[in-house]
Coordinates of C-alpha atoms and ligand atoms in Angstrom, one line a residue:
M254 CA -0.1 0.2 0.1
D255 CA 1.3 3.4 -1.0
R256 CA 1.8 6.1 1.8
K257 CA -0.3 8.9 2.1
T258 CA 0.9 12.2 2.3
I259 CA 0.0 14.5 5.1
L260 CA 0.5 18.4 4.8
V261 CA 0.4 19.9 8.5
I262 CA -0.3 23.7 9.0
E263 CA 0.6 24.3 12.6
D264 CA 2.7 27.0 14.3
N265 CA 3.3 25.7 17.6
E266 CA 6.6 23.7 17.6
L267 CA 5.5 21.2 20.7
N268 CA 2.1 20.4 18.6
M269 CA 4.4 19.9 15.0
K270 CA 6.9 17.8 17.3
L271 CA 3.9 15.7 18.5
V272 CA 2.1 15.3 15.3
R273 CA 5.4 14.3 13.8
G274 CA 6.0 11.2 15.9
L275 CA 2.2 10.3 15.6
L276 CA 2.2 10.3 11.8
K277 CA 5.7 8.4 12.1
I278 CA 3.6 5.7 13.7
G279 CA 1.2 6.0 11.3
N280 CA 3.5 5.6 8.7
Y281 CA 2.5 8.9 7.0
R282 CA 4.8 11.2 4.4
M283 CA 4.5 14.4 6.3
L284 CA 4.8 18.1 5.0
E285 CA 5.1 20.7 7.5
A286 CA 4.4 24.8 7.0
V287 CA 4.0 27.0 10.2
D288 CA 1.9 29.4 8.4
A289 CA -1.2 29.2 5.8
E290 CA 0.2 31.0 2.9
T291 CA 2.8 28.5 2.9
G292 CA 0.6 25.8 3.6
I293 CA -1.4 26.6 0.6
R294 CA 0.8 26.8 -1.6
M295 CA 2.7 23.5 -0.5
A296 CA -0.8 22.2 -1.0
R297 CA -1.2 23.3 -4.6
E298 CA 2.3 22.1 -5.0
H299 CA 2.2 18.6 -3.8
L300 CA -1.6 17.8 -3.5
P301 CA -1.4 16.2 -0.3
D302 CA -3.9 13.4 0.6
L303 CA -5.3 15.4 3.6
I304 CA -4.3 18.6 5.1
L305 CA -4.3 18.9 9.1
M306 CA -4.9 22.7 10.0
D307 CA -4.2 24.3 12.9
I308 CA -7.1 27.1 13.8
Q309 CA -5.1 29.5 15.5
L310 CA -2.4 30.8 13.0
P311 CA -0.3 34.1 12.7
G312 CA -1.6 36.2 9.7
I313 CA -4.3 33.9 7.8
D314 CA -6.1 31.8 10.4
G315 CA -6.9 28.2 9.8
L316 CA -10.7 28.8 9.3
T317 CA -10.0 31.7 6.6
A318 CA -7.0 29.2 4.9
S319 CA -9.9 26.2 4.9
R320 CA -12.2 28.3 2.9
L321 CA -9.7 29.7 0.5
I322 CA -8.7 25.9 0.1
R323 CA -12.2 25.1 -0.6
K324 CA -12.6 27.6 -3.5
D325 CA -9.5 26.7 -5.0
P326 CA -10.4 24.3 -7.7
D327 CA -6.8 22.4 -8.1
I328 CA -7.1 21.5 -4.4
K329 CA -10.7 21.9 -3.2
D330 CA -11.4 18.3 -2.7
I331 CA -8.4 17.9 -0.3
P332 CA -9.5 16.4 3.1
I333 CA -9.0 19.2 6.0
V334 CA -8.9 18.0 9.6
A335 CA -8.9 21.3 11.7
L336 CA -6.8 21.2 14.8
T337 CA -9.3 22.8 17.6
S338 CA -8.5 24.0 20.8
Y339 CA -10.3 22.6 23.9
A340 CA -10.6 25.7 25.0
M341 CA -12.0 27.6 22.2
H342 CA -15.7 26.5 22.3
G343 CA -17.7 26.3 19.3
D344 CA -14.3 26.2 17.1
E345 CA -15.2 22.6 15.9
E346 CA -18.8 23.8 14.4
K347 CA -16.8 27.0 12.8
A348 CA -14.3 24.3 11.1
I349 CA -17.2 22.7 9.9
K350 CA -18.8 25.4 8.4
A351 CA -15.6 26.7 6.9
G352 CA -15.4 23.5 4.8
C353 CA -13.2 21.4 7.3
T354 CA -14.0 17.5 7.0
G355 CA -13.4 16.8 10.5
Y356 CA -11.6 17.8 13.4
I357 CA -9.0 16.7 16.1
T358 CA -9.6 18.9 19.6
K359 CA -5.9 19.9 21.5
P360 CA -4.6 18.7 23.8
M361 CA -4.4 15.7 21.7
D362 CA -5.5 12.0 22.2
T363 CA -2.8 9.8 20.5
R364 CA -5.0 7.1 19.7
N365 CA -8.2 9.1 18.6
F366 CA -5.1 11.5 16.2
L367 CA -4.7 8.1 14.2
S368 CA -8.3 6.8 14.1
V369 CA -9.9 10.4 12.7
I370 CA -7.0 10.6 10.1
S371 CA -7.3 7.1 9.0
R372 CA -11.2 7.4 8.9
I373 CA -11.2 10.8 6.9
L374 CA -8.6 9.2 4.5
K375 CA -10.9 6.2 3.7
S376 CA -13.6 8.1 3.3
A377 CA -12.4 10.4 0.9
K378 CA -11.0 7.3 -1.2
E379 CA -14.4 5.9 -1.4
T380 CA -16.0 8.8 -2.8
D381 CA -13.0 10.0 -5.2
P382 CA -13.4 7.7 -8.3
L383 CA -9.5 7.8 -9.1
G384 CA -8.6 6.5 -5.6
Ligands
MN485 MN1 -1.7 27.7 16.5

């Protein structure tokens, strides 16, 4: 089976490190961006299988970035998983409204993290005739 590529857009170094460890366990290939502008550019360039999007980012925030991705014909169908903060009530709903496919709440639950990713990758595959 081919390795899936996950683009992670996250400005917090500790969270990025944690995600890196988890994606390694899941045998995913990881691309990293610390702001939305870079992330969107990398998404267009690499067409990842999934984007993990932090909501609170410097400059363009994760919700705005998700809306921009959904309007971009080249990358609009890439699933986006929002990284929301437990402390920020209502972010999950906002993320879905902004076009995110799902969300993972921080602080991240290690087991839940990989199951959410694989579930969303699987359902994306089922709806995409090209696989
Ligand atoms: Mn952040």
